[in-house]
PDB file of N, CA and C in Angstrom:
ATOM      1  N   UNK A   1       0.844  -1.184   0.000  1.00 53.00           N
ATOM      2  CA  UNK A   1       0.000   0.000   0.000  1.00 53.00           C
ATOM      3  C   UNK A   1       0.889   1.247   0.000  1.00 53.00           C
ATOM      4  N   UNK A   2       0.831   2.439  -0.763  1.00 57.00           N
ATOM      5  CA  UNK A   2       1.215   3.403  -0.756  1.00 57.00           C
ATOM      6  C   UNK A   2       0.939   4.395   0.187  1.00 57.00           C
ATOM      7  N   UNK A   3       2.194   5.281   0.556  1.00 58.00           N
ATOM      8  CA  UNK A   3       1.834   6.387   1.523  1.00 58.00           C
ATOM      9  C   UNK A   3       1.056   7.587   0.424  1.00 58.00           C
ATOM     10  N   UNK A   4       0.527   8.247   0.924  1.00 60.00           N
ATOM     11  CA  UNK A   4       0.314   9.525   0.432  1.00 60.00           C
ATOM     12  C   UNK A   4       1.204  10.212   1.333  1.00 60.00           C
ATOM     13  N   UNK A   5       2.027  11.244   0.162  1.00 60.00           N
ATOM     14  CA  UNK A   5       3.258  12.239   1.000  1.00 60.00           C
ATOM     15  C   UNK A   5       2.275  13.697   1.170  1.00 60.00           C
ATOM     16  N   UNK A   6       2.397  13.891   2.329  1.00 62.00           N
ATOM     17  CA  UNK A   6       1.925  15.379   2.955  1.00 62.00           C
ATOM     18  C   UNK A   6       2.991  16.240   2.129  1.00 62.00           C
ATOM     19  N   UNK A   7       3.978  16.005   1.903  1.00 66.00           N
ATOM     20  CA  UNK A   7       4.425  17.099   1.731  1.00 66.00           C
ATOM     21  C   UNK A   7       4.111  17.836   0.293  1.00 66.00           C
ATOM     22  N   UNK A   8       3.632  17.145  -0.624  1.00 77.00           N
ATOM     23  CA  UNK A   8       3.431  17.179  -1.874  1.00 77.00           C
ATOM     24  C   UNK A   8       2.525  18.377  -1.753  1.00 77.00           C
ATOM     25  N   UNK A   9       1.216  18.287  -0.739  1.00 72.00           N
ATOM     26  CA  UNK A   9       0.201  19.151  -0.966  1.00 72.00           C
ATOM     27  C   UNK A   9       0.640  20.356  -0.320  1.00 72.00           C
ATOM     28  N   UNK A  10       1.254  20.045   0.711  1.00 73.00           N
ATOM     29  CA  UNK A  10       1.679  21.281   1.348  1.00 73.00           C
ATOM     30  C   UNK A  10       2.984  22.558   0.716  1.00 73.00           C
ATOM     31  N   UNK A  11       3.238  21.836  -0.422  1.00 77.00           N
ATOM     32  CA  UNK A  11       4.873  22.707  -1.434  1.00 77.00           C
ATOM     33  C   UNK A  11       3.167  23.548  -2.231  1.00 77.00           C
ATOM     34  N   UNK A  12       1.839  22.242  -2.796  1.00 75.00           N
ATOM     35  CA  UNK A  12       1.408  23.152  -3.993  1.00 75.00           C
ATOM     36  C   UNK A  12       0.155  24.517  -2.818  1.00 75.00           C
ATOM     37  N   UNK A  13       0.410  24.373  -1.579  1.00 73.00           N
ATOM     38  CA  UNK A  13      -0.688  25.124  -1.319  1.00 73.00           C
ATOM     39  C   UNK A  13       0.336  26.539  -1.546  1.00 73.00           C
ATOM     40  N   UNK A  14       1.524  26.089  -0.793  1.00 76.00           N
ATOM     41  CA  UNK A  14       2.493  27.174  -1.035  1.00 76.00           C
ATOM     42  C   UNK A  14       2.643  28.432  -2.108  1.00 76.00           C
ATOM     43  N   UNK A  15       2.710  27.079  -3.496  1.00 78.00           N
ATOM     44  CA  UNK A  15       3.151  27.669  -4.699  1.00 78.00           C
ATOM     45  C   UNK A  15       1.766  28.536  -4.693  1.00 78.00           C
ATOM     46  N   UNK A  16       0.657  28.119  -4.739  1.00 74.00           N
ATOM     47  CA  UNK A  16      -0.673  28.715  -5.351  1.00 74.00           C
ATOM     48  C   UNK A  16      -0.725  29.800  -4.537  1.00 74.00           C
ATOM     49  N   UNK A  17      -0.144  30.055  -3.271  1.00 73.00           N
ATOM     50  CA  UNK A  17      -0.604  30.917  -2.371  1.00 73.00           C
ATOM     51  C   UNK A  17       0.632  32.214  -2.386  1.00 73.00           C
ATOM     52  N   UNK A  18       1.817  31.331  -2.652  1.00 73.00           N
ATOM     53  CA  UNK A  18       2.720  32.954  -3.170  1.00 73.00           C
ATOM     54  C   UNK A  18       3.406  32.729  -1.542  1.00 73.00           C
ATOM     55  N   UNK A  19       3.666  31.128  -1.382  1.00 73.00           N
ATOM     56  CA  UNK A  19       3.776  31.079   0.339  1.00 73.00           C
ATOM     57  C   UNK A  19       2.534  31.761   1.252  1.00 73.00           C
ATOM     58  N   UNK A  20       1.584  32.007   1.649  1.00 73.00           N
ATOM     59  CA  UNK A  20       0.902  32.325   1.790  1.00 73.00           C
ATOM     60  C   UNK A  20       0.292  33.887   2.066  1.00 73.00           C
ATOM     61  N   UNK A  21       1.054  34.714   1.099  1.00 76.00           N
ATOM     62  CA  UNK A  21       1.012  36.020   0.673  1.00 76.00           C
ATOM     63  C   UNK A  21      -0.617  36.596   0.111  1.00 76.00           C
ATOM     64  N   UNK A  22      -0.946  35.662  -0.476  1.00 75.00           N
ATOM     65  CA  UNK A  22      -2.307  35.861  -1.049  1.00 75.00           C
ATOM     66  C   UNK A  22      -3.364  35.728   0.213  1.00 75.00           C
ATOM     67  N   UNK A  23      -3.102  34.833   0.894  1.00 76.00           N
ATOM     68  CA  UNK A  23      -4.024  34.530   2.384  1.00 76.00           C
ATOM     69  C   UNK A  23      -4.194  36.032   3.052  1.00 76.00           C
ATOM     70  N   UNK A  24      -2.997  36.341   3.448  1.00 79.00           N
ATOM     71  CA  UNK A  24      -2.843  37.517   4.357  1.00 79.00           C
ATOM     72  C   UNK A  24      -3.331  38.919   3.869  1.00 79.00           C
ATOM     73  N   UNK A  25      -3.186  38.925   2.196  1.00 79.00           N
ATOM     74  CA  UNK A  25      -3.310  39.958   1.382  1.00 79.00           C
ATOM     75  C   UNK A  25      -4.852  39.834   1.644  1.00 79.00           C
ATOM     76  N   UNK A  26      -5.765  38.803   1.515  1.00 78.00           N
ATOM     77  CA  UNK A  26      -7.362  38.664   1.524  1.00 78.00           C
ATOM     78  C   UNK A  26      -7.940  39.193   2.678  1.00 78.00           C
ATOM     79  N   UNK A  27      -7.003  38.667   3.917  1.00 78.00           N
ATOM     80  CA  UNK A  27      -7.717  38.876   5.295  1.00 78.00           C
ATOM     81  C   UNK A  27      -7.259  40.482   5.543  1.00 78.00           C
ATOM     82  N   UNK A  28      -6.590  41.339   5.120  1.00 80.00           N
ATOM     83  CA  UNK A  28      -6.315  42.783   5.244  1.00 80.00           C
ATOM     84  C   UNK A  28      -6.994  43.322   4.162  1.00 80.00           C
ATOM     85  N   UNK A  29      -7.592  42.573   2.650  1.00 80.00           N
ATOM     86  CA  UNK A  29      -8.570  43.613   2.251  1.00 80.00           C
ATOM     87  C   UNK A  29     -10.098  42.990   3.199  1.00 80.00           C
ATOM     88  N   UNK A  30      -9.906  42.353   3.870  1.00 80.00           N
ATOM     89  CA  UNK A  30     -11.407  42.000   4.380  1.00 80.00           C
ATOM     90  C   UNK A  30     -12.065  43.285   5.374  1.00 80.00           C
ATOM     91  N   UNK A  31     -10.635  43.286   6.284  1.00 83.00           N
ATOM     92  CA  UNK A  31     -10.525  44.302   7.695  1.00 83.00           C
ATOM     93  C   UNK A  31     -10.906  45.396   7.495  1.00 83.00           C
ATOM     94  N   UNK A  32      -9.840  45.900   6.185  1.00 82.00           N
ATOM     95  CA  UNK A  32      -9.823  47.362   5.789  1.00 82.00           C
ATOM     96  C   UNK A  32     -11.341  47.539   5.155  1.00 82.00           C
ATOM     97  N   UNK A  33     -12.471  46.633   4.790  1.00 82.00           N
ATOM     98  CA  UNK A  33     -13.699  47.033   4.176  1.00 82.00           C
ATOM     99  C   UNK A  33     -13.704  47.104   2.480  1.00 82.00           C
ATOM    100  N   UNK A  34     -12.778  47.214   2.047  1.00 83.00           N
ATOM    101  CA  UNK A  34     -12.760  47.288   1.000  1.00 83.00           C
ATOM    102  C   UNK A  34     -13.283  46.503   0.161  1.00 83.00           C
ATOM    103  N   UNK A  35     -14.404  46.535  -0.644  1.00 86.00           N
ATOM    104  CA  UNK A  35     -14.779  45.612  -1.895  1.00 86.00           C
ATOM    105  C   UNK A  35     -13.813  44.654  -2.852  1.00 86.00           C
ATOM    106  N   UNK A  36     -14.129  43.188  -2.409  1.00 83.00           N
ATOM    107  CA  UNK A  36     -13.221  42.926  -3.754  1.00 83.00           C
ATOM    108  C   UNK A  36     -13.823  41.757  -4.286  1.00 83.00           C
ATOM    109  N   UNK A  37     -13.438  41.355  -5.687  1.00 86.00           N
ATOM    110  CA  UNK A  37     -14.234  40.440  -6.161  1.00 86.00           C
ATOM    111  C   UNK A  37     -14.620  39.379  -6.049  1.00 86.00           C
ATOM    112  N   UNK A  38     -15.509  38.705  -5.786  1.00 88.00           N
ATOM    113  CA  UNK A  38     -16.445  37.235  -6.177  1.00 88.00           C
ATOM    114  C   UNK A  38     -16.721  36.577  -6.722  1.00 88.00           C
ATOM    115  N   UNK A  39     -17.205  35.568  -7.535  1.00 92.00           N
ATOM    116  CA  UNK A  39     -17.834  34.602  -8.349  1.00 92.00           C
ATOM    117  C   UNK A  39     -18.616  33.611  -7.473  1.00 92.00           C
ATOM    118  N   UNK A  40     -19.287  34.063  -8.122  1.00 91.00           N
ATOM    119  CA  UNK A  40     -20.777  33.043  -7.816  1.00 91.00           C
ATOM    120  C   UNK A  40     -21.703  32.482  -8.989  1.00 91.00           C
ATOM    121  N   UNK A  41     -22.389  31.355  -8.775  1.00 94.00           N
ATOM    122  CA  UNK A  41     -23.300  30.775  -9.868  1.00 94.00           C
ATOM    123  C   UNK A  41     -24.559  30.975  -9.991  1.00 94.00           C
ATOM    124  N   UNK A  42     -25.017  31.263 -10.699  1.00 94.00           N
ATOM    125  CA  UNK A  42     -26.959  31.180 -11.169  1.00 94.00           C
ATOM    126  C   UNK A  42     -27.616  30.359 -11.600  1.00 94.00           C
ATOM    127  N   UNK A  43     -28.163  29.642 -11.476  1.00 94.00           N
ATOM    128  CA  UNK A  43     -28.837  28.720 -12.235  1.00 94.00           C
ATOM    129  C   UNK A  43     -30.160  29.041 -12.895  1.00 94.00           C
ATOM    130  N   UNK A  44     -30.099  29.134 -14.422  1.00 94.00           N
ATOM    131  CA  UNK A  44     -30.890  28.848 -15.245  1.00 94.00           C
ATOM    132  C   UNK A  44     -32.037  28.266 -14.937  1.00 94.00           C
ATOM    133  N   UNK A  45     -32.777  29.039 -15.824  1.00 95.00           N
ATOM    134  CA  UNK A  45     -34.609  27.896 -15.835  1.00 95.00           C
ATOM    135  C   UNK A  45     -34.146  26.798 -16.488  1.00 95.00           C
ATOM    136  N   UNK A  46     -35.063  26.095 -16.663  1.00 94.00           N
ATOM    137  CA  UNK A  46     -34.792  24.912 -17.459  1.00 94.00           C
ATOM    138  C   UNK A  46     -35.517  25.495 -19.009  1.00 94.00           C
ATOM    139  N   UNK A  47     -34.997  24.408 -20.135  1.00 94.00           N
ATOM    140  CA  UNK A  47     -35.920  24.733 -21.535  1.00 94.00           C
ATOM    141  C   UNK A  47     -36.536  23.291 -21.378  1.00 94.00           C
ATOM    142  N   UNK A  48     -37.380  23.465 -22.305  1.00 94.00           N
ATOM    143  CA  UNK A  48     -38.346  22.388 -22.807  1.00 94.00           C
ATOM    144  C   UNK A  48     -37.687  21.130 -23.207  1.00 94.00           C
ATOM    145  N   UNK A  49     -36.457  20.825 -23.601  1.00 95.00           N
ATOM    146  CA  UNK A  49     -35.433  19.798 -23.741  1.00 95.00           C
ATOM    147  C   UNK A  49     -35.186  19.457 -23.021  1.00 95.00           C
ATOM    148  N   UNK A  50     -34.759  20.490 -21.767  1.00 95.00           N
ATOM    149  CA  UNK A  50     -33.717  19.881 -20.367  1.00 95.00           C
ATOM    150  C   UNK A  50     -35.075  19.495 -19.387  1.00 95.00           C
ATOM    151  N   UNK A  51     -35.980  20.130 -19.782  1.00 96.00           N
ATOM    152  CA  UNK A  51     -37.484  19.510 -19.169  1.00 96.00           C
ATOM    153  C   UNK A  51     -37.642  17.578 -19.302  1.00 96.00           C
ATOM    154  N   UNK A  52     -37.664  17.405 -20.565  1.00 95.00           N
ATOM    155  CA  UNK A  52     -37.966  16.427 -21.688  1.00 95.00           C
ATOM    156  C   UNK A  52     -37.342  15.507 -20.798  1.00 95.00           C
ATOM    157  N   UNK A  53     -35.707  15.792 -21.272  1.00 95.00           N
ATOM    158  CA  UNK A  53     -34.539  15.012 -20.381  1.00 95.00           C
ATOM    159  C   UNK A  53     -35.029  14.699 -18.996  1.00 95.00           C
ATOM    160  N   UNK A  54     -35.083  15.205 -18.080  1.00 94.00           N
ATOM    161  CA  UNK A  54     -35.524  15.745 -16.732  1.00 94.00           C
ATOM    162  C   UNK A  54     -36.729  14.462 -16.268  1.00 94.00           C
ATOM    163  N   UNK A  55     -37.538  14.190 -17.474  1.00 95.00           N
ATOM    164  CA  UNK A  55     -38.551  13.492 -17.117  1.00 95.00           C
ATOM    165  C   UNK A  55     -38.630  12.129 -17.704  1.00 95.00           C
ATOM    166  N   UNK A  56     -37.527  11.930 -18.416  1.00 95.00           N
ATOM    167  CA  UNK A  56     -37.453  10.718 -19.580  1.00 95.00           C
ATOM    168  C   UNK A  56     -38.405  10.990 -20.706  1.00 95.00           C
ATOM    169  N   UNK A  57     -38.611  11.562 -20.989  1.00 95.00           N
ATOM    170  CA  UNK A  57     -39.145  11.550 -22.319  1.00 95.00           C
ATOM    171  C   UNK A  57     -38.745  11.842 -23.581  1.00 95.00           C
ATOM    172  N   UNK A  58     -37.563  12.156 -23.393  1.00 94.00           N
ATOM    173  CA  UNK A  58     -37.007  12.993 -24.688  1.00 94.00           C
ATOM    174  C   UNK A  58     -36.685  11.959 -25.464  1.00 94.00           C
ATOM    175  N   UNK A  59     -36.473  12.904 -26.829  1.00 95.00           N
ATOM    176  CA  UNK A  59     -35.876  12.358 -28.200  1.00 95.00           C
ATOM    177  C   UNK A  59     -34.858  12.309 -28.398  1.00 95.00           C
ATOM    178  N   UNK A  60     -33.912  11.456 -29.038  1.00 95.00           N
ATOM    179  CA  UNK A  60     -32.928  11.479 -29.053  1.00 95.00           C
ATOM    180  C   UNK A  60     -32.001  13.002 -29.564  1.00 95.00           C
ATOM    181  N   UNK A  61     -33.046  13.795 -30.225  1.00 96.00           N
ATOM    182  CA  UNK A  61     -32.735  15.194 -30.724  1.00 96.00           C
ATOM    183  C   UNK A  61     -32.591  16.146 -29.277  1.00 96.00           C
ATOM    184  N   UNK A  62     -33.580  15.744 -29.010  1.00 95.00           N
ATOM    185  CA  UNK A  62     -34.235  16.601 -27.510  1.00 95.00           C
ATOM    186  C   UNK A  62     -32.852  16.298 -26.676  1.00 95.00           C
ATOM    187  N   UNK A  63     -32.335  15.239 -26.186  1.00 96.00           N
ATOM    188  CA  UNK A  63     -30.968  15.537 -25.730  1.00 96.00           C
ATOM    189  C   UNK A  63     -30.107  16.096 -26.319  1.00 96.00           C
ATOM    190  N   UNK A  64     -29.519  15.591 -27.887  1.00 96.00           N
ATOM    191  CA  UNK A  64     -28.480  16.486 -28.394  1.00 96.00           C
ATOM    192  C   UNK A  64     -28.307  17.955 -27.706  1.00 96.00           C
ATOM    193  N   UNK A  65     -29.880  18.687 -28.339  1.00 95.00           N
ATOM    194  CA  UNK A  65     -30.046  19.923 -27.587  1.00 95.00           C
ATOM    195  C   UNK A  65     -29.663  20.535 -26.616  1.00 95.00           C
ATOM    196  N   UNK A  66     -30.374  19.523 -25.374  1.00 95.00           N
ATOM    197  CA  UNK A  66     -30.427  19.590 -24.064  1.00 95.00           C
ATOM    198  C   UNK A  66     -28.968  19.628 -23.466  1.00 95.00           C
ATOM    199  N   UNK A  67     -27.672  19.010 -24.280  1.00 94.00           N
ATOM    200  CA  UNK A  67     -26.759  18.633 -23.810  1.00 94.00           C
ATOM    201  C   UNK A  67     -25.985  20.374 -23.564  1.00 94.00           C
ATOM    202  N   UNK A  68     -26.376  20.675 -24.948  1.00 95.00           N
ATOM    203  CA  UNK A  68     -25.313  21.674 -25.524  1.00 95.00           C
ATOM    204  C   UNK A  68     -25.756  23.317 -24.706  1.00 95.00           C
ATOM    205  N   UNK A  69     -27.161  22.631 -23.657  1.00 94.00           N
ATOM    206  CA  UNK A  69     -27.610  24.229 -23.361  1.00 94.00           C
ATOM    207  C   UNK A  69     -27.033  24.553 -21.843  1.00 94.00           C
ATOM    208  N   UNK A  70     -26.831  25.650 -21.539  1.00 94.00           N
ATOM    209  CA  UNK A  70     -26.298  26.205 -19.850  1.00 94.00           C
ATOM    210  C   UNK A  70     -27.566  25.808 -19.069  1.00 94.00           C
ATOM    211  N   UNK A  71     -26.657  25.335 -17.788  1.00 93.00           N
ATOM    212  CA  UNK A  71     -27.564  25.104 -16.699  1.00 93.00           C
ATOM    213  C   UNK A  71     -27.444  26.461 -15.890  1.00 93.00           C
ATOM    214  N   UNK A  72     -26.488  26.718 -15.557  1.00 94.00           N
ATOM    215  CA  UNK A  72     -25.678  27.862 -14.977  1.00 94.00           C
ATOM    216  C   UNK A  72     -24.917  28.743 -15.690  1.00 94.00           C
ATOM    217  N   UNK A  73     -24.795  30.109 -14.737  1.00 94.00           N
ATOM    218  CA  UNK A  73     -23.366  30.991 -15.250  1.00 94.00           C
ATOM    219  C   UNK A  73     -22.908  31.521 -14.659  1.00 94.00           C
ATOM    220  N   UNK A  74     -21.918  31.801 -14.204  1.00 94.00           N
ATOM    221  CA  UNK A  74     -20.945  31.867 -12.950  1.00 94.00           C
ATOM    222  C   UNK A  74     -20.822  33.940 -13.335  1.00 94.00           C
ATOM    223  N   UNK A  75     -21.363  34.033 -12.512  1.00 93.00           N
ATOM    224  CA  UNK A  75     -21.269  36.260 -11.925  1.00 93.00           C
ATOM    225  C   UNK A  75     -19.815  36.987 -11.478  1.00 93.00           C
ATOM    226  N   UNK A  76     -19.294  37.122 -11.944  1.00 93.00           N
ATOM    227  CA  UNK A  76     -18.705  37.676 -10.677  1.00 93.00           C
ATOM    228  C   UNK A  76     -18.926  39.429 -10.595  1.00 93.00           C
ATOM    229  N   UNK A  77     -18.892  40.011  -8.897  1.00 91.00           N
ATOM    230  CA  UNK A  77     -19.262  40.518  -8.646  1.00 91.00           C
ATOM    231  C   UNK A  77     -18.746  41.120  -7.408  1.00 91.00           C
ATOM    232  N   UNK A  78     -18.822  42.606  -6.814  1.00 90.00           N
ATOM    233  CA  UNK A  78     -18.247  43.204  -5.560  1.00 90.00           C
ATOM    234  C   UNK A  78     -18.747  42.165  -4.231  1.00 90.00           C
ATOM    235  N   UNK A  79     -18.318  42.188  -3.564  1.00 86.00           N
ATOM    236  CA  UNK A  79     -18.549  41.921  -2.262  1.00 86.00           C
ATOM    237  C   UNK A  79     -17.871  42.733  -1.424  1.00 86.00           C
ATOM    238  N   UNK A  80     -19.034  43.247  -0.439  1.00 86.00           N
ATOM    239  CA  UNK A  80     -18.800  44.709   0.076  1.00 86.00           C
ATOM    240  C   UNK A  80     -18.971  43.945   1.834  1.00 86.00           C
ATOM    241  N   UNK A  81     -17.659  43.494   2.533  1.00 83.00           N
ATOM    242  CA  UNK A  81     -17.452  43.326   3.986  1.00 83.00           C
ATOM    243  C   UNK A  81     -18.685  43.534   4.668  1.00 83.00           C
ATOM    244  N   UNK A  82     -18.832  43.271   5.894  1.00 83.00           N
ATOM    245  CA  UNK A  82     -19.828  43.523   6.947  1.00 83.00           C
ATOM    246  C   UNK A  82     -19.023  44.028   7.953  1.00 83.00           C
ATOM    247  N   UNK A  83     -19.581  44.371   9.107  1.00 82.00           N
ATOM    248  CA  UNK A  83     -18.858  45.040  10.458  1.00 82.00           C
ATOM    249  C   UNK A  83     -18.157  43.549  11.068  1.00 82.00           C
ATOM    250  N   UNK A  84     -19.407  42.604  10.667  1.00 84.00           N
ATOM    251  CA  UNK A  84     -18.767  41.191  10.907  1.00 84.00           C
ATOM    252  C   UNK A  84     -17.852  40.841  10.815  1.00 84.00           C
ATOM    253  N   UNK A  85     -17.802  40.762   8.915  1.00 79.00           N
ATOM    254  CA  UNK A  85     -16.593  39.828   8.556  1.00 79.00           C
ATOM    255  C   UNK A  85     -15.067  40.985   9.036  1.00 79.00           C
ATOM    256  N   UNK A  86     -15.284  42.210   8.927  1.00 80.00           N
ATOM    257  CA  UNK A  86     -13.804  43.387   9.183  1.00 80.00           C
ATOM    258  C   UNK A  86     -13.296  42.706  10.620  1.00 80.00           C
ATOM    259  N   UNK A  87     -14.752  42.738  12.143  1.00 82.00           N
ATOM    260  CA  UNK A  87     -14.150  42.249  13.042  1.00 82.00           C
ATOM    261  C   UNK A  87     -13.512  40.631  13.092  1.00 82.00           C
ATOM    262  N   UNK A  88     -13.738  40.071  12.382  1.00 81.00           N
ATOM    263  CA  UNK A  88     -13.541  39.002  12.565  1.00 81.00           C
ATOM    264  C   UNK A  88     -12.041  38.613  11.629  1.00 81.00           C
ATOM    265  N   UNK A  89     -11.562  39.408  10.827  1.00 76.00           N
ATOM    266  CA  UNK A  89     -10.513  39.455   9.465  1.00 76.00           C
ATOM    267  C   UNK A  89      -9.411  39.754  10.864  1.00 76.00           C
ATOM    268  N   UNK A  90      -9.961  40.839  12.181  1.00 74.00           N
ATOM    269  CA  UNK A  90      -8.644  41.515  12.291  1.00 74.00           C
ATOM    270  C   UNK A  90      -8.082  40.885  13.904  1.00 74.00           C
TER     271      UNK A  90
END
């Protein structure tokens, strides 16, 4: 049985994080109030295909369709701190 090496994940949290420069940089724009950006998802109505699908009924067309249409779409957007999150950043 193989080990899994800790250390592997712990070099890539590093790399991704800039050593953890980016962490600290987040929690001081949190404090300071400052707006900064987000992404978040929406989800779509459904269409009459992804309905079809949804219920077994569709045609083999009716999926093609269904395949190729958005369920979601990802926003991004300000996020403006609370008194909360500042006390809690600092």
């Amino acid at each position: 049985m193989r080990k899994h090496h800790k250390g592997r994940m712990e070099k890539y949290i590093q790399e991704q994080t800039m050593s953890g420069a980016l962490i600290g940089e987040f929690f001081l724009t949190v404090a300071s109030g400052q707006p900064f950006p987000m992404k978040r998802t929406v989800r779509l109505s459904l269409t009459l295909e992804q309905w079809a699908v949804a219920r077994g009924t569709a045609t083999p067309e009716q999926r093609a369709i269904a395949e190729k249409q958005p369920r979601f779409i990802v926003v991004e957007e300000l996020y403006y701190p609370t008194v909360r999150d500042m006390m809690e950043a600092m």
